[in-house]
Amino acid sequence: MKISFLGAAQQVTGSCYLIETGEVKFLVDCGMFQGGREADKLNAQAFKFLPRDIAFVLLTHAHIDHSGLLPKLVAAGFDGPIYTTTATADLLGVMLPDSAHIQEIEASRENRRREEKPREKRKLSAAATPLYSMAEAEICLGRLTPISYDTQISPHPSVHCCFRDAGHILGSSIIEVWVKSGDKQTKLVFSGDLGQPGQPILRDPTIIEETDILFVESTYGDRLHKDLPSTTEEFVHAINDTLYRKKGNVIIPAFAVGRTQEIIYFLHELTRQGRFKNLTVYVDSPMATKATDITMRHMEMFDEEARNLTAWQAKNHTPLKITFTGSAEESIALNDIHSGAIIISASGMCDAGRIKFHLINNLGKRQNTILITGFQAQGTLGRRLVDGAKTARIYGKDIPVRAEIYTIGGFSAHADQAALLHWLKQFKRPPAQTFVVHGEPNAAQALADYIKKMDWEVAVPVLGDSAIFVKMTEGKP
């Protein structure tokens, strides 16, 4: 068996792993790289394999850094099924067409920008094109095969797998895979993105007790999150100080799936507790609106806290005004609001979508706050803001950064170092090999160093690495 690391290797985005045996080739995830020009180059490259040779894809969850190149894969010749959870399939019905739409808009904008340059300054290069079209995204959706949690499937005679709840976003999964060769078989476990235990809305990640080969994420492998009470106090202060003392707006870049719903949950819960009064909230992301509707259709995945709040809301009037904007005209109208508003908009790393326009309109005003509540990958605008950039270049304009930048890490949907180690320690015996993935170099290495202290065999692969396993071990699906 050969395993190739085609993404999320010493980086957080582009999750993609190719598994090859003598009988079958398949992928786990096929995600988009995110984070500036280098990411764009990686996304534009041809696949390192023939898409038509791939029998099937196993998808951990809907975030674009795990799913975003699936339409490109299908357009390049892949014609097999894509197995994922039912909720993930529902979310992809919104997210992949939206991803294609954003790419089409960005390509059109880039081509207009080139045309506006004086003829003598134009470079001789091909027109900018999207990675895939909305039509190709729709075709890809036809490849989805929804699977319920804890249901074993056999996508190939030599492969069995099962999706377990990862507690990261709605429908996110840990995937157990058993690969058979002759009368022997090897078990692989892909953690996907693990959620932080104790967070509201979703259940905690499923405990897995055995595997031969383990792939574990390490987004926060080198740090701890603030505890939830401290995070809540910081959140309350940032919002109340901005709205009532500085008389400004709060702009929250948030992933349309997962983070937006969590922020809405906290705004409702803290209003119920009397910590907020008469908030005016705008969710300016059509995808977030649709994702919120999908979330409410899957309440069976909620934890007890979320179910209790939902029941309370059904019986009581909450003094919280939330408006979900749809059209571009409604979004543009938010530019006329100079104080008293909370605007939640995608993308979460500030590199695409409507959030860029809200940053253009609000970054330069000292009374405003930009509230960062999620991980910001290297190379993204969000990361530059977190790192203290004095100006932000957005759509060719240099915007001075005068607004206050708050970074609140305790709302993270990713497990921190302590939670990752706790999850790892539930295995009854060390895996024969552990690969630390989905983390920037320092984070991945820090987690790997801790795992070594547990006397486990561990490696931190780089992009393009392959590992070959000759001797298969026994295991039962």
CSV table of C-alpha atoms in Angstrom, one decimal:
chain,number,residue,atom,x,y,z
A,1,MET,CA,0.0,0.0,0.0
A,2,LYS,CA,1.3,3.4,-1.0
A,3,ILE,CA,0.0,6.7,0.7
A,4,SER,CA,0.8,10.0,-0.9
A,5,PHE,CA,0.3,13.4,0.8
A,6,LEU,CA,-1.0,15.7,-1.8
A,7,GLY,CA,-2.2,18.5,0.5
A,8,ALA,CA,-2.5,19.6,4.2
A,9,ALA,CA,1.1,18.5,4.8
A,10,GLN,CA,2.9,21.1,6.9
A,11,GLN,CA,0.1,23.4,5.9
A,12,VAL,CA,-3.5,23.7,7.0
A,13,THR,CA,-5.3,23.7,3.7
A,14,GLY,CA,-5.6,21.5,0.6
A,15,SER,CA,-6.4,18.3,2.4
A,16,CYS,CA,-5.9,15.3,0.0
A,17,TYR,CA,-4.5,11.8,0.5
A,18,LEU,CA,-4.0,9.2,-2.2
A,19,ILE,CA,-4.2,5.6,-1.2
A,20,GLU,CA,-3.0,3.0,-3.7
A,21,THR,CA,-3.0,-0.8,-3.3
A,22,GLY,CA,-2.6,-3.6,-5.8
A,23,GLU,CA,-6.4,-3.6,-6.3
A,24,VAL,CA,-7.7,0.0,-6.0
A,25,LYS,CA,-6.8,3.7,-5.9
A,26,PHE,CA,-8.9,6.1,-3.9
A,27,LEU,CA,-8.7,9.6,-2.3
A,28,VAL,CA,-9.5,10.8,1.2
A,29,ASP,CA,-10.6,14.5,0.7
A,30,CYS,CA,-9.9,16.7,-2.3
A,31,GLY,CA,-9.6,20.2,-0.8
A,32,MET,CA,-8.7,23.6,-2.1
A,33,PHE,CA,-5.5,25.4,-1.0
A,34,GLN,CA,-6.1,28.7,0.6
A,35,GLY,CA,-3.7,31.6,1.3
A,36,GLY,CA,-2.6,33.9,-1.5
A,37,ARG,CA,-0.7,33.4,-4.8
A,38,GLU,CA,1.1,30.2,-3.8
A,39,ALA,CA,-2.2,28.6,-3.0
A,40,ASP,CA,-3.6,29.8,-6.3
A,41,LYS,CA,-0.7,28.1,-8.1
A,42,LEU,CA,-1.2,24.8,-6.3
A,43,ASN,CA,-4.9,24.9,-7.1
A,44,ALA,CA,-4.2,25.5,-10.8
A,45,GLN,CA,-1.8,22.6,-11.1
A,46,ALA,CA,-2.8,19.4,-12.8
A,47,PHE,CA,-3.5,16.5,-10.3
A,48,LYS,CA,-0.5,14.3,-9.5
A,49,PHE,CA,-2.5,11.3,-10.6
A,50,LEU,CA,-5.0,10.4,-13.4
A,51,PRO,CA,-8.4,11.3,-12.1
A,52,ARG,CA,-10.0,8.5,-14.1
A,53,ASP,CA,-8.0,6.0,-12.2
A,54,ILE,CA,-9.5,6.9,-8.9
A,55,ALA,CA,-12.3,4.5,-7.9
A,56,PHE,CA,-13.9,6.6,-5.2
A,57,VAL,CA,-13.4,9.5,-2.8
A,58,LEU,CA,-14.0,9.5,1.0
A,59,LEU,CA,-14.8,13.1,2.2
A,60,THR,CA,-14.3,14.0,5.9
A,61,HIS,CA,-16.4,17.2,5.8
A,62,ALA,CA,-17.7,20.1,3.8
A,63,HIS,CA,-15.2,22.9,4.4
A,64,ILE,CA,-13.7,24.1,1.1
A,65,ASP,CA,-10.1,23.2,2.2
A,66,HIS,CA,-11.3,19.6,2.3
A,67,SER,CA,-13.8,19.5,-0.5
A,68,GLY,CA,-13.1,22.5,-2.8
A,69,LEU,CA,-11.3,20.7,-5.7
A,70,LEU,CA,-13.9,18.0,-6.1
A,71,PRO,CA,-15.6,19.7,-9.1
A,72,LYS,CA,-12.2,20.1,-10.7
A,73,LEU,CA,-11.6,16.3,-10.1
A,74,VAL,CA,-14.9,15.4,-11.8
A,75,ALA,CA,-14.3,17.8,-14.7
A,76,ALA,CA,-10.8,16.2,-15.2
A,77,GLY,CA,-12.3,12.7,-15.6
A,78,PHE,CA,-13.1,11.2,-12.2
A,79,ASP,CA,-16.4,9.3,-12.6
A,80,GLY,CA,-16.7,7.4,-9.3
A,81,PRO,CA,-18.8,8.0,-6.2
A,82,ILE,CA,-18.0,10.5,-3.4
A,83,TYR,CA,-18.9,9.1,0.0
A,84,THR,CA,-19.6,11.5,2.8
A,85,THR,CA,-22.2,12.0,5.6
A,86,THR,CA,-25.7,13.1,4.9
A,87,ALA,CA,-25.3,16.5,6.5
A,88,THR,CA,-22.1,17.1,4.6
A,89,ALA,CA,-23.8,16.2,1.3
A,90,ASP,CA,-26.5,18.8,2.2
A,91,LEU,CA,-23.9,21.5,2.9
A,92,LEU,CA,-22.0,20.8,-0.3
A,93,GLY,CA,-25.1,21.5,-2.3
A,94,VAL,CA,-24.7,25.1,-1.1
A,95,MET,CA,-20.9,25.3,-0.8
A,96,LEU,CA,-19.6,24.0,-4.1
A,97,PRO,CA,-21.8,26.1,-6.3
A,98,ASP,CA,-21.0,29.1,-4.1
A,99,SER,CA,-17.2,28.3,-4.5
A,100,ALA,CA,-17.6,28.2,-8.2
A,101,HIS,CA,-19.6,31.5,-8.3
A,102,ILE,CA,-16.9,33.3,-6.3
A,103,GLN,CA,-14.2,32.0,-8.7
A,104,GLU,CA,-16.2,33.1,-11.7
A,105,ILE,CA,-16.6,36.6,-10.2
A,106,GLU,CA,-12.9,36.8,-9.2
A,107,ALA,CA,-11.8,35.7,-12.7
A,108,SER,CA,-14.1,38.3,-14.3
A,109,ARG,CA,-12.8,41.0,-12.0
A,110,GLU,CA,-9.2,40.1,-12.7
A,111,ASN,CA,-9.8,40.2,-16.5
A,112,ARG,CA,-11.4,43.6,-16.2
A,113,ARG,CA,-8.5,44.9,-14.1
A,114,ARG,CA,-6.1,43.8,-16.8
A,115,GLU,CA,-8.2,45.5,-19.5
A,116,GLU,CA,-8.2,48.7,-17.6
A,117,LYS,CA,-4.4,48.9,-17.7
A,118,PRO,CA,-2.6,50.9,-20.4
A,119,ARG,CA,-2.0,48.7,-23.4
A,120,GLU,CA,1.8,49.0,-23.0
A,121,LYS,CA,1.6,47.7,-19.4
A,122,ARG,CA,-0.5,44.6,-20.1
A,123,LYS,CA,1.3,41.3,-19.8
A,124,LEU,CA,0.9,38.8,-22.5
A,125,SER,CA,-0.9,36.0,-20.6
A,126,ALA,CA,-4.0,33.9,-20.9
A,127,ALA,CA,-7.2,35.3,-19.6
A,128,ALA,CA,-8.0,34.4,-15.9
A,129,THR,CA,-10.3,31.5,-15.7
A,130,PRO,CA,-12.1,29.9,-12.7
A,131,LEU,CA,-10.9,26.5,-11.5
A,132,TYR,CA,-14.4,25.2,-12.3
A,133,SER,CA,-17.7,26.6,-13.3
A,134,MET,CA,-21.1,26.5,-11.5
A,135,ALA,CA,-22.2,24.0,-14.0
A,136,GLU,CA,-19.3,21.7,-13.2
A,137,ALA,CA,-20.0,22.1,-9.5
A,138,GLU,CA,-23.6,20.9,-10.1
A,139,ILE,CA,-22.3,17.9,-12.0
A,140,CYS,CA,-20.0,17.1,-9.1
A,141,LEU,CA,-23.0,17.1,-6.7
A,142,GLY,CA,-24.4,14.2,-8.7
A,143,ARG,CA,-21.5,12.1,-7.6
A,144,LEU,CA,-22.3,12.4,-3.9
A,145,THR,CA,-23.4,9.3,-2.0
A,146,PRO,CA,-24.7,10.3,1.5
A,147,ILE,CA,-23.9,7.9,4.4
A,148,SER,CA,-25.2,8.0,7.9
A,149,TYR,CA,-22.8,8.1,10.9
A,150,ASP,CA,-21.7,4.7,12.2
A,151,THR,CA,-22.9,2.8,9.1
A,152,GLN,CA,-20.3,0.5,7.5
A,153,ILE,CA,-20.0,0.6,3.8
A,154,SER,CA,-17.9,-1.2,1.2
A,155,PRO,CA,-17.0,1.1,-1.7
A,156,HIS,CA,-14.8,-1.6,-3.2
A,157,PRO,CA,-14.5,-5.4,-2.5
A,158,SER,CA,-11.2,-4.8,-0.7
A,159,VAL,CA,-12.2,-1.7,1.3
A,160,HIS,CA,-14.6,-1.1,4.1
A,161,CYS,CA,-15.1,2.1,5.9
A,162,CYS,CA,-17.2,3.9,8.6
A,163,PHE,CA,-17.9,7.6,9.3
A,164,ARG,CA,-17.8,8.7,12.9
A,165,ASP,CA,-18.8,12.1,14.4
A,166,ALA,CA,-15.7,14.4,14.6
A,167,GLY,CA,-17.6,17.3,16.3
A,168,HIS,CA,-16.0,19.9,14.1
A,169,ILE,CA,-18.8,21.2,12.0
A,170,LEU,CA,-22.2,19.8,11.0
A,171,GLY,CA,-21.6,16.4,9.4
A,172,SER,CA,-17.8,16.4,10.0
A,173,SER,CA,-16.4,12.9,10.3
A,174,ILE,CA,-13.5,10.8,11.4
A,175,ILE,CA,-13.2,8.0,8.8
A,176,GLU,CA,-12.2,4.5,9.7
A,177,VAL,CA,-10.9,2.5,6.7
A,178,TRP,CA,-10.0,-1.2,6.5
A,179,VAL,CA,-8.0,-2.1,3.4
A,180,LYS,CA,-7.7,-5.8,2.6
A,181,SER,CA,-4.9,-7.6,0.7
A,182,GLY,CA,-5.3,-11.4,0.5
A,183,ASP,CA,-6.3,-12.7,3.9
A,184,LYS,CA,-4.7,-9.7,5.7
A,185,GLN,CA,-6.0,-6.2,6.2
A,186,THR,CA,-4.8,-2.9,7.6
A,187,LYS,CA,-6.9,-0.3,9.4
A,188,LEU,CA,-6.4,3.4,8.7
A,189,VAL,CA,-8.0,6.2,10.6
A,190,PHE,CA,-8.3,9.8,9.2
A,191,SER,CA,-9.1,12.2,12.0
A,192,GLY,CA,-10.4,14.9,9.6
A,193,ASP,CA,-10.7,18.1,11.6
A,194,LEU,CA,-11.4,17.3,15.3
A,195,GLY,CA,-13.7,19.6,17.3
A,196,GLN,CA,-12.9,21.0,20.6
A,197,PRO,CA,-14.7,19.1,23.4
A,198,GLY,CA,-17.2,21.0,25.4
A,199,GLN,CA,-18.2,23.5,22.7
A,200,PRO,CA,-21.9,24.2,22.2
A,201,ILE,CA,-24.1,22.9,19.4
A,202,LEU,CA,-22.2,19.8,18.3
A,203,ARG,CA,-21.3,16.6,20.2
A,204,ASP,CA,-17.7,15.9,21.2
A,205,PRO,CA,-15.5,13.9,18.8
A,206,THR,CA,-15.9,10.1,18.8
A,207,ILE,CA,-13.3,8.2,20.6
A,208,ILE,CA,-11.4,5.6,18.4
A,209,GLU,CA,-9.6,2.9,20.2
A,210,GLU,CA,-7.6,1.0,17.5
A,211,THR,CA,-5.8,1.6,14.2
A,212,ASP,CA,-2.7,0.5,12.4
A,213,ILE,CA,-2.1,3.8,10.6
A,214,LEU,CA,-3.3,7.1,11.9
A,215,PHE,CA,-3.6,10.5,10.2
A,216,VAL,CA,-4.2,13.2,12.9
A,217,GLU,CA,-4.8,16.9,12.3
A,218,SER,CA,-2.6,19.5,14.1
A,219,THR,CA,-4.1,22.9,13.4
A,220,TYR,CA,-3.6,23.9,17.0
A,221,GLY,CA,-0.9,21.3,17.8
A,222,ASP,CA,1.3,23.9,19.5
A,223,ARG,CA,-1.1,25.8,21.6
A,224,LEU,CA,-4.1,25.8,24.0
A,225,HIS,CA,-7.3,27.7,23.6
A,226,LYS,CA,-8.6,30.0,26.2
A,227,ASP,CA,-11.2,28.5,28.4
A,228,LEU,CA,-14.8,29.2,27.4
A,229,PRO,CA,-15.7,31.5,30.3
A,230,SER,CA,-12.7,33.7,29.6
A,231,THR,CA,-13.5,33.7,25.9
A,232,THR,CA,-17.0,34.7,26.6
A,233,GLU,CA,-15.9,37.6,28.7
A,234,GLU,CA,-13.6,38.8,25.9
A,235,PHE,CA,-16.4,38.4,23.4
A,236,VAL,CA,-18.9,40.4,25.5
A,237,HIS,CA,-16.4,43.2,26.2
A,238,ALA,CA,-15.4,43.5,22.5
A,239,ILE,CA,-19.0,43.9,21.4
A,240,ASN,CA,-20.3,46.1,24.2
A,241,ASP,CA,-17.2,48.4,24.2
A,242,THR,CA,-17.5,48.9,20.4
A,243,LEU,CA,-21.2,49.4,20.2
A,244,TYR,CA,-21.8,51.5,23.3
A,245,ARG,CA,-18.5,53.3,24.2
A,246,LYS,CA,-16.9,53.8,20.8
A,247,LYS,CA,-20.2,54.0,18.9
A,248,GLY,CA,-18.9,51.8,16.1
A,249,ASN,CA,-19.6,48.6,14.2
A,250,VAL,CA,-18.4,45.1,14.9
A,251,ILE,CA,-17.3,43.2,11.8
A,252,ILE,CA,-16.9,39.5,12.2
A,253,PRO,CA,-15.3,37.4,9.4
A,254,ALA,CA,-16.8,34.0,9.8
A,255,PHE,CA,-16.9,30.7,7.9
A,256,ALA,CA,-20.4,30.4,6.5
A,257,VAL,CA,-20.5,26.8,7.8
A,258,GLY,CA,-19.9,26.2,11.5
A,259,ARG,CA,-18.5,29.5,12.8
A,260,THR,CA,-21.5,31.7,11.8
A,261,GLN,CA,-23.9,29.3,13.5
A,262,GLU,CA,-21.8,29.2,16.6
A,263,ILE,CA,-21.6,33.0,16.8
A,264,ILE,CA,-25.4,33.2,16.4
A,265,TYR,CA,-25.7,30.7,19.2
A,266,PHE,CA,-23.6,32.8,21.5
A,267,LEU,CA,-25.4,36.0,20.7
A,268,HIS,CA,-28.7,34.3,21.5
A,269,GLU,CA,-27.4,32.7,24.7
A,270,LEU,CA,-25.7,35.8,26.0
A,271,THR,CA,-28.8,37.9,25.2
A,272,ARG,CA,-30.9,35.3,27.2
A,273,GLN,CA,-28.4,35.7,30.1
A,274,GLY,CA,-28.8,39.5,30.0
A,275,ARG,CA,-25.2,40.2,28.8
A,276,PHE,CA,-26.4,41.8,25.6
A,277,LYS,CA,-29.3,44.1,25.1
A,278,ASN,CA,-31.1,45.0,21.8
A,279,LEU,CA,-28.4,43.9,19.4
A,280,THR,CA,-28.8,44.5,15.7
A,281,VAL,CA,-27.1,41.7,13.8
A,282,TYR,CA,-26.7,41.3,10.0
A,283,VAL,CA,-25.6,37.9,8.6
A,284,ASP,CA,-24.3,39.0,5.1
A,285,SER,CA,-23.7,35.7,3.4
A,286,PRO,CA,-26.3,33.9,1.3
A,287,MET,CA,-24.3,30.7,1.9
A,288,ALA,CA,-24.4,31.2,5.7
A,289,THR,CA,-28.1,31.7,5.5
A,290,LYS,CA,-28.6,28.5,3.6
A,291,ALA,CA,-26.1,26.7,5.9
A,292,THR,CA,-28.0,27.9,9.0
A,293,ASP,CA,-31.3,26.5,7.5
A,294,ILE,CA,-29.5,23.1,6.9
A,295,THR,CA,-28.1,23.2,10.5
A,296,MET,CA,-31.6,23.5,11.9
A,297,ARG,CA,-32.7,20.5,9.8
A,298,HIS,CA,-30.2,18.3,11.5
A,299,MET,CA,-31.0,19.0,15.2
A,300,GLU,CA,-30.4,15.3,15.9
A,301,MET,CA,-26.7,16.2,15.9
A,302,PHE,CA,-27.0,18.9,18.5
A,303,ASP,CA,-25.7,18.5,22.0
A,304,GLU,CA,-27.9,19.0,25.0
A,305,GLU,CA,-27.0,22.7,25.5
A,306,ALA,CA,-28.1,23.6,22.0
A,307,ARG,CA,-31.3,21.7,22.2
A,308,ASN,CA,-32.2,23.4,25.5
A,309,LEU,CA,-31.5,26.9,24.0
A,310,THR,CA,-33.6,26.0,20.9
A,311,ALA,CA,-36.5,24.9,23.1
A,312,TRP,CA,-36.2,28.1,25.2
A,313,GLN,CA,-36.3,30.3,22.1
A,314,ALA,CA,-39.4,28.5,20.9
A,315,LYS,CA,-41.2,29.6,24.1
A,316,ASN,CA,-39.8,33.1,24.6
A,317,HIS,CA,-39.2,36.3,22.7
A,318,THR,CA,-35.5,37.0,22.4
A,319,PRO,CA,-34.7,40.8,22.1
A,320,LEU,CA,-32.2,40.1,19.4
A,321,LYS,CA,-32.7,41.4,15.9
A,322,ILE,CA,-31.0,39.2,13.2
A,323,THR,CA,-31.3,40.0,9.5
A,324,PHE,CA,-30.1,37.6,6.9
A,325,THR,CA,-29.2,39.7,3.8
A,326,GLY,CA,-29.6,38.1,0.4
A,327,SER,CA,-29.1,40.4,-2.6
A,328,ALA,CA,-26.1,42.4,-3.5
A,329,GLU,CA,-28.2,45.5,-3.0
A,330,GLU,CA,-29.0,44.6,0.6
A,331,SER,CA,-25.3,43.9,1.2
A,332,ILE,CA,-24.3,47.3,-0.3
A,333,ALA,CA,-26.9,49.1,1.9
A,334,LEU,CA,-25.0,48.0,5.0
A,335,ASN,CA,-22.3,50.5,4.0
A,336,ASP,CA,-24.7,53.2,5.2
A,337,ILE,CA,-24.7,51.9,8.8
A,338,HIS,CA,-21.9,53.8,10.6
A,339,SER,CA,-22.6,52.5,14.2
A,340,GLY,CA,-24.5,50.1,16.3
A,341,ALA,CA,-24.3,47.0,14.0
A,342,ILE,CA,-22.8,43.6,14.2
A,343,ILE,CA,-22.0,42.3,10.6
A,344,ILE,CA,-21.1,38.7,10.2
A,345,SER,CA,-19.8,37.8,6.8
A,346,ALA,CA,-17.8,35.3,4.9
A,347,SER,CA,-15.1,34.3,4.1
A,348,GLY,CA,-13.6,33.5,7.5
A,349,MET,CA,-10.0,34.2,6.4
A,350,CYS,CA,-11.0,37.5,4.6
A,351,ASP,CA,-9.8,36.3,1.2
A,352,ALA,CA,-13.0,36.1,-0.7
A,353,GLY,CA,-16.7,37.0,-0.6
A,354,ARG,CA,-18.6,39.9,0.9
A,355,ILE,CA,-16.4,40.4,4.0
A,356,LYS,CA,-13.8,42.1,1.8
A,357,PHE,CA,-16.2,44.9,1.0
A,358,HIS,CA,-17.1,45.3,4.7
A,359,LEU,CA,-13.4,45.6,5.5
A,360,ILE,CA,-12.9,48.2,2.8
A,361,ASN,CA,-15.8,50.2,4.5
A,362,ASN,CA,-14.9,49.7,8.1
A,363,LEU,CA,-11.1,49.0,8.5
A,364,GLY,CA,-10.2,52.6,8.3
A,365,LYS,CA,-12.4,53.9,11.2
A,366,ARG,CA,-11.1,53.9,14.7
A,367,GLN,CA,-14.5,53.4,16.3
A,368,ASN,CA,-14.9,50.0,14.6
A,369,THR,CA,-13.8,46.5,15.7
A,370,ILE,CA,-12.8,43.6,13.5
A,371,LEU,CA,-13.5,40.5,15.6
A,372,ILE,CA,-11.4,37.5,14.5
A,373,THR,CA,-12.8,34.2,15.9
A,374,GLY,CA,-11.2,31.5,13.7
A,375,PHE,CA,-7.9,30.2,12.4
A,376,GLN,CA,-6.2,32.4,9.8
A,377,ALA,CA,-3.9,30.5,7.5
A,378,GLN,CA,-0.5,31.9,6.3
A,379,GLY,CA,-0.8,34.1,3.3
A,380,THR,CA,-4.4,35.2,4.0
A,381,LEU,CA,-5.6,38.7,4.6
A,382,GLY,CA,-7.0,37.6,7.9
A,383,ARG,CA,-3.6,36.4,9.0
A,384,ARG,CA,-2.0,39.7,8.0
A,385,LEU,CA,-4.6,41.6,10.1
A,386,VAL,CA,-3.9,39.3,13.1
A,387,ASP,CA,-0.2,39.8,12.7
A,388,GLY,CA,-0.6,43.6,12.9
A,389,ALA,CA,-0.6,44.9,9.3
A,390,LYS,CA,-0.9,48.7,9.2
A,391,THR,CA,-2.6,48.6,5.8
A,392,ALA,CA,-4.6,46.0,3.9
A,393,ARG,CA,-4.6,45.8,0.1
A,394,ILE,CA,-8.1,44.8,-1.0
A,395,TYR,CA,-9.2,44.9,-4.7
A,396,GLY,CA,-6.3,47.1,-5.6
A,397,LYS,CA,-6.9,49.6,-2.8
A,398,ASP,CA,-4.6,50.2,0.2
A,399,ILE,CA,-6.9,50.5,3.2
A,400,PRO,CA,-5.4,51.9,6.5
A,401,VAL,CA,-6.0,49.6,9.5
A,402,ARG,CA,-7.4,51.9,12.1
A,403,ALA,CA,-10.1,49.7,13.5
A,404,GLU,CA,-9.3,47.6,16.6
A,405,ILE,CA,-8.4,44.0,15.8
A,406,TYR,CA,-9.6,41.5,18.4
A,407,THR,CA,-8.5,37.9,18.1
A,408,ILE,CA,-10.6,35.4,20.1
A,409,GLY,CA,-9.3,31.9,19.9
A,410,GLY,CA,-11.6,30.1,22.4
A,411,PHE,CA,-14.4,29.7,19.9
A,412,SER,CA,-12.3,27.6,17.6
A,413,ALA,CA,-13.9,24.6,16.1
A,414,HIS,CA,-10.5,22.8,16.1
A,415,ALA,CA,-9.3,20.8,19.0
A,416,ASP,CA,-6.3,22.4,20.8
A,417,GLN,CA,-3.1,20.6,21.8
A,418,ALA,CA,-4.6,19.3,25.1
A,419,ALA,CA,-7.7,18.0,23.4
A,420,LEU,CA,-5.7,16.4,20.5
A,421,LEU,CA,-3.5,14.6,23.0
A,422,HIS,CA,-6.5,13.5,25.1
A,423,TRP,CA,-8.1,12.0,21.9
A,424,LEU,CA,-4.8,10.2,21.0
A,425,LYS,CA,-4.4,8.7,24.4
A,426,GLN,CA,-7.7,6.8,24.1
A,427,PHE,CA,-6.1,4.4,21.7
A,428,LYS,CA,-5.6,1.1,23.4
A,429,ARG,CA,-2.3,0.5,21.7
A,430,PRO,CA,0.0,2.7,19.7
A,431,PRO,CA,-0.6,2.7,15.9
A,432,ALA,CA,2.2,1.2,13.9
A,433,GLN,CA,2.6,4.6,12.2
A,434,THR,CA,1.1,8.1,13.0
A,435,PHE,CA,1.2,10.9,10.5
A,436,VAL,CA,0.7,14.4,11.8
A,437,VAL,CA,-1.0,16.5,9.1
A,438,HIS,CA,-3.2,19.6,8.6
A,439,GLY,CA,-1.0,22.0,10.5
A,440,GLU,CA,1.7,24.6,9.8
A,441,PRO,CA,5.2,23.4,10.4
A,442,ASN,CA,5.6,24.6,14.0
A,443,ALA,CA,2.2,23.3,15.1
A,444,ALA,CA,2.7,19.9,13.4
A,445,GLN,CA,6.1,19.4,14.8
A,446,ALA,CA,5.1,20.4,18.3
A,447,LEU,CA,2.3,17.8,18.3
A,448,ALA,CA,4.7,15.2,16.8
A,449,ASP,CA,7.2,15.9,19.6
A,450,TYR,CA,4.5,15.2,22.2
A,451,ILE,CA,3.4,12.0,20.4
A,452,LYS,CA,7.0,10.8,20.4
A,453,LYS,CA,7.0,11.0,24.2
A,454,MET,CA,4.2,8.5,24.1
A,455,ASP,CA,6.6,6.0,22.4
A,456,TRP,CA,4.7,6.1,19.1
A,457,GLU,CA,6.1,6.0,15.6
A,458,VAL,CA,5.4,9.4,14.2
A,459,ALA,CA,6.2,11.4,11.1
A,460,VAL,CA,5.4,14.9,9.8
A,461,PRO,CA,5.2,14.6,6.0
A,462,VAL,CA,5.7,17.4,3.6
A,463,LEU,CA,3.7,18.1,0.4
A,464,GLY,CA,4.4,15.4,-2.2
A,465,ASP,CA,5.8,12.8,0.3
A,466,SER,CA,4.8,9.2,-0.1
A,467,ALA,CA,4.9,6.2,2.4
A,468,ILE,CA,4.9,2.6,1.3
A,469,PHE,CA,3.7,-0.2,3.6
A,470,VAL,CA,4.8,-3.7,2.5
A,471,LYS,CA,3.7,-5.8,5.4
A,472,MET,CA,-0.1,-5.8,6.1
A,473,THR,CA,-1.4,-6.4,9.6
A,474,GLU,CA,-4.5,-8.1,10.8
A,475,GLY,CA,-7.6,-6.1,11.7
A,476,LYS,CA,-11.3,-6.5,11.6
A,477,PRO,CA,-13.9,-3.9,10.3
